[in-house]
PDB file of C-alpha atoms in Angstrom:
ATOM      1  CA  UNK B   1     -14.074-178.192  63.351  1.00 89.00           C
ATOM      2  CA  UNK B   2     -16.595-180.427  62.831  1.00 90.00           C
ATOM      3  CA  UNK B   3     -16.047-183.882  60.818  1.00 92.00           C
ATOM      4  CA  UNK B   4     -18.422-185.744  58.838  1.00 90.00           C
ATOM      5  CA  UNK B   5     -18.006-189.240  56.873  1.00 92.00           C
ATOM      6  CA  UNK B   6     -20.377-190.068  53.880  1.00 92.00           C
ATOM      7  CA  UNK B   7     -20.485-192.946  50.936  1.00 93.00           C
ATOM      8  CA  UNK B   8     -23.046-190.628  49.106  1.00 92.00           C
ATOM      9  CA  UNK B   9     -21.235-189.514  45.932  1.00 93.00           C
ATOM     10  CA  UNK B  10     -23.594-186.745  45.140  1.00 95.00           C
ATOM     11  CA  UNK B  11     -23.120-185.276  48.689  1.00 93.00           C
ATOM     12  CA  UNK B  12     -19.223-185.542  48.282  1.00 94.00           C
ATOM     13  CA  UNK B  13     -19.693-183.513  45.126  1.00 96.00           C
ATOM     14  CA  UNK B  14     -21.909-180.807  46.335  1.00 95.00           C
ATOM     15  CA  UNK B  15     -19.298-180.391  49.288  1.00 95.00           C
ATOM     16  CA  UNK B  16     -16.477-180.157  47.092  1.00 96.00           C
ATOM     17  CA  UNK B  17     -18.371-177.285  45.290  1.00 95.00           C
ATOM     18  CA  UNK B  18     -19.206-175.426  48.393  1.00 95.00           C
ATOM     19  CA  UNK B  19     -15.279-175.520  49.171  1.00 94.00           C
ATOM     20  CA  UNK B  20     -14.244-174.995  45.400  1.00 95.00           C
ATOM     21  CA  UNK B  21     -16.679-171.828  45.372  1.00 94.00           C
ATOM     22  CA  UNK B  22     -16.200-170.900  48.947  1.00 93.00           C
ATOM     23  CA  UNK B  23     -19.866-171.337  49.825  1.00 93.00           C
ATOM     24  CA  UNK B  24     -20.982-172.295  52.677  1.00 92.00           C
ATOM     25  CA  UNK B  25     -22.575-175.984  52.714  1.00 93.00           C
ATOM     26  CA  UNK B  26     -24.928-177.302  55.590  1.00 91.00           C
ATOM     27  CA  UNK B  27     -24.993-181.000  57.183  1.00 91.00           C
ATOM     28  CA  UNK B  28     -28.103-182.700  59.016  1.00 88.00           C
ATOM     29  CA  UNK B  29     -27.059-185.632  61.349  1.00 82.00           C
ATOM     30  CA  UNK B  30     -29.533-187.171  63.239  1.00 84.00           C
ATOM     31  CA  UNK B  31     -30.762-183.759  65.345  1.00 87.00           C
ATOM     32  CA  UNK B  32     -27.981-181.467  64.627  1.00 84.00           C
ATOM     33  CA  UNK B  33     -27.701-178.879  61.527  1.00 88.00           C
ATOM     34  CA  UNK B  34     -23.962-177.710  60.946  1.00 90.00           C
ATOM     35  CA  UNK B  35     -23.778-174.759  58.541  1.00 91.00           C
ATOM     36  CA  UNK B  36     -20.298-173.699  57.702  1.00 93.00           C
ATOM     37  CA  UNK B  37     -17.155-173.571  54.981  1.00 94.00           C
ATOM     38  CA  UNK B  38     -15.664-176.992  53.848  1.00 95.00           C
ATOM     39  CA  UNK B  39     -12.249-176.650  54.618  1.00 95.00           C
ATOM     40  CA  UNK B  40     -11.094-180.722  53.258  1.00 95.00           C
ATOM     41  CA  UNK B  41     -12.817-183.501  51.191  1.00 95.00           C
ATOM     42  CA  UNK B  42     -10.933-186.544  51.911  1.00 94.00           C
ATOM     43  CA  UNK B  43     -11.181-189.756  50.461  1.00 93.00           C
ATOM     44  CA  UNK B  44     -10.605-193.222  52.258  1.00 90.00           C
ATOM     45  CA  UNK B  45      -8.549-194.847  50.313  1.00 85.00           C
ATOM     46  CA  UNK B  46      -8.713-198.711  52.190  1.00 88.00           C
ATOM     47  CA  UNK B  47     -12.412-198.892  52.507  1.00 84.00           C
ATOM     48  CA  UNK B  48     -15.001-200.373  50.328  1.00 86.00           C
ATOM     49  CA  UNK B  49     -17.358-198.985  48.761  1.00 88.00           C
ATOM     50  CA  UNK B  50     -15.495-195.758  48.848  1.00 91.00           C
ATOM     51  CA  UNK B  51     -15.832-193.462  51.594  1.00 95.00           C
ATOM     52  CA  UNK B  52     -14.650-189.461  51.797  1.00 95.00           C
ATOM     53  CA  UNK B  53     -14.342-187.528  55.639  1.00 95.00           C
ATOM     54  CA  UNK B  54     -15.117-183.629  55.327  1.00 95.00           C
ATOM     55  CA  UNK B  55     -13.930-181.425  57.352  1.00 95.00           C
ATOM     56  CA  UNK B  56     -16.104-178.335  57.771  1.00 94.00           C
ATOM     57  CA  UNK B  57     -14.885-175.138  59.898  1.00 93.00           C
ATOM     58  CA  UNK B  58     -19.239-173.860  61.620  1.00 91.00           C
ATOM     59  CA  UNK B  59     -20.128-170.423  61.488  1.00 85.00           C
ATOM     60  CA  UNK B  60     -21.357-168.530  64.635  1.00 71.00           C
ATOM     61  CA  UNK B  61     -25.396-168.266  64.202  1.00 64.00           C
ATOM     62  CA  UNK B  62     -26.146-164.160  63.031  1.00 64.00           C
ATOM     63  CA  UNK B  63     -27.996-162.537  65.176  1.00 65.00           C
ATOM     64  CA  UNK B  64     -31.218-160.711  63.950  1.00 62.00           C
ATOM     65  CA  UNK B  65     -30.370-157.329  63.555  1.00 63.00           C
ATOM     66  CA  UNK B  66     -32.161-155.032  65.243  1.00 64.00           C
ATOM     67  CA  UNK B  67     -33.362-151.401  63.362  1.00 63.00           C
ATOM     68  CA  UNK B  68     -30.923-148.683  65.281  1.00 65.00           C
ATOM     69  CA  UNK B  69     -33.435-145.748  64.771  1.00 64.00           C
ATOM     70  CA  UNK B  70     -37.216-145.081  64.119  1.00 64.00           C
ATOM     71  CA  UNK B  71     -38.227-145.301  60.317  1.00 59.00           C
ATOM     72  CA  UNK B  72     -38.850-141.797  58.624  1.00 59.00           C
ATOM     73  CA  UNK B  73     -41.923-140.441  57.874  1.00 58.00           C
ATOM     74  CA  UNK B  74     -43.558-141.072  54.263  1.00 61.00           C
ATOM     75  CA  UNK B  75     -43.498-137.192  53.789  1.00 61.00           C
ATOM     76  CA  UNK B  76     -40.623-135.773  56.108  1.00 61.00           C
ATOM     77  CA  UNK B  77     -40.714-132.354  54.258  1.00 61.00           C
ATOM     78  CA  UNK B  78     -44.152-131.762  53.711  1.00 57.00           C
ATOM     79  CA  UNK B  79     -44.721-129.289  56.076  1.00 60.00           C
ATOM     80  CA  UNK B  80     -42.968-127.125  53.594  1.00 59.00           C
ATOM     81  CA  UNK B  81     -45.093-127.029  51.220  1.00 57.00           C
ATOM     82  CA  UNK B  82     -47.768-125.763  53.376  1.00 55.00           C
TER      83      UNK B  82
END
């Protein structure tokens, strides 16, 4: 799980979307890029200005997916015709 603490409003609101929807929402800090689903959206009651923690459960990274078999031909029967 990965925790993240904010004071943006507009961010708090697009990550209680993503975990209203069950989309997944993505968070830049400093070098790092989590993408994952928002599992809580917690506000801090006792601080000032208002401040929310989110919790967000990452995703494994998919893996390109590789073709298992040759593409067909453009014209697999047209020997037939012939």
């Amino acid at each position: 799980m990965f925790k993240y603490e904010t004071a943006d409003q507009k961010e708090v609101r697009r990550f209680r979307i993503a975990q209203f929807n069950g989309r997944m929402a993505t968070v830049k800090t400093g070098e790092s890029t989590v993408t994952g689903f928002v599992r809580s959206v917690l506000e801090q009651e006792s601080s000032v200005p208002p401040r929310w923690t989110i919790t967000i459960i990452p995703n494994a990274p998919k893996e390109e997916i590789k073709p298992l078999r040759r593409a067909s031909p453009a014209r697999p029967f047209a020997e037939d015709y012939f």
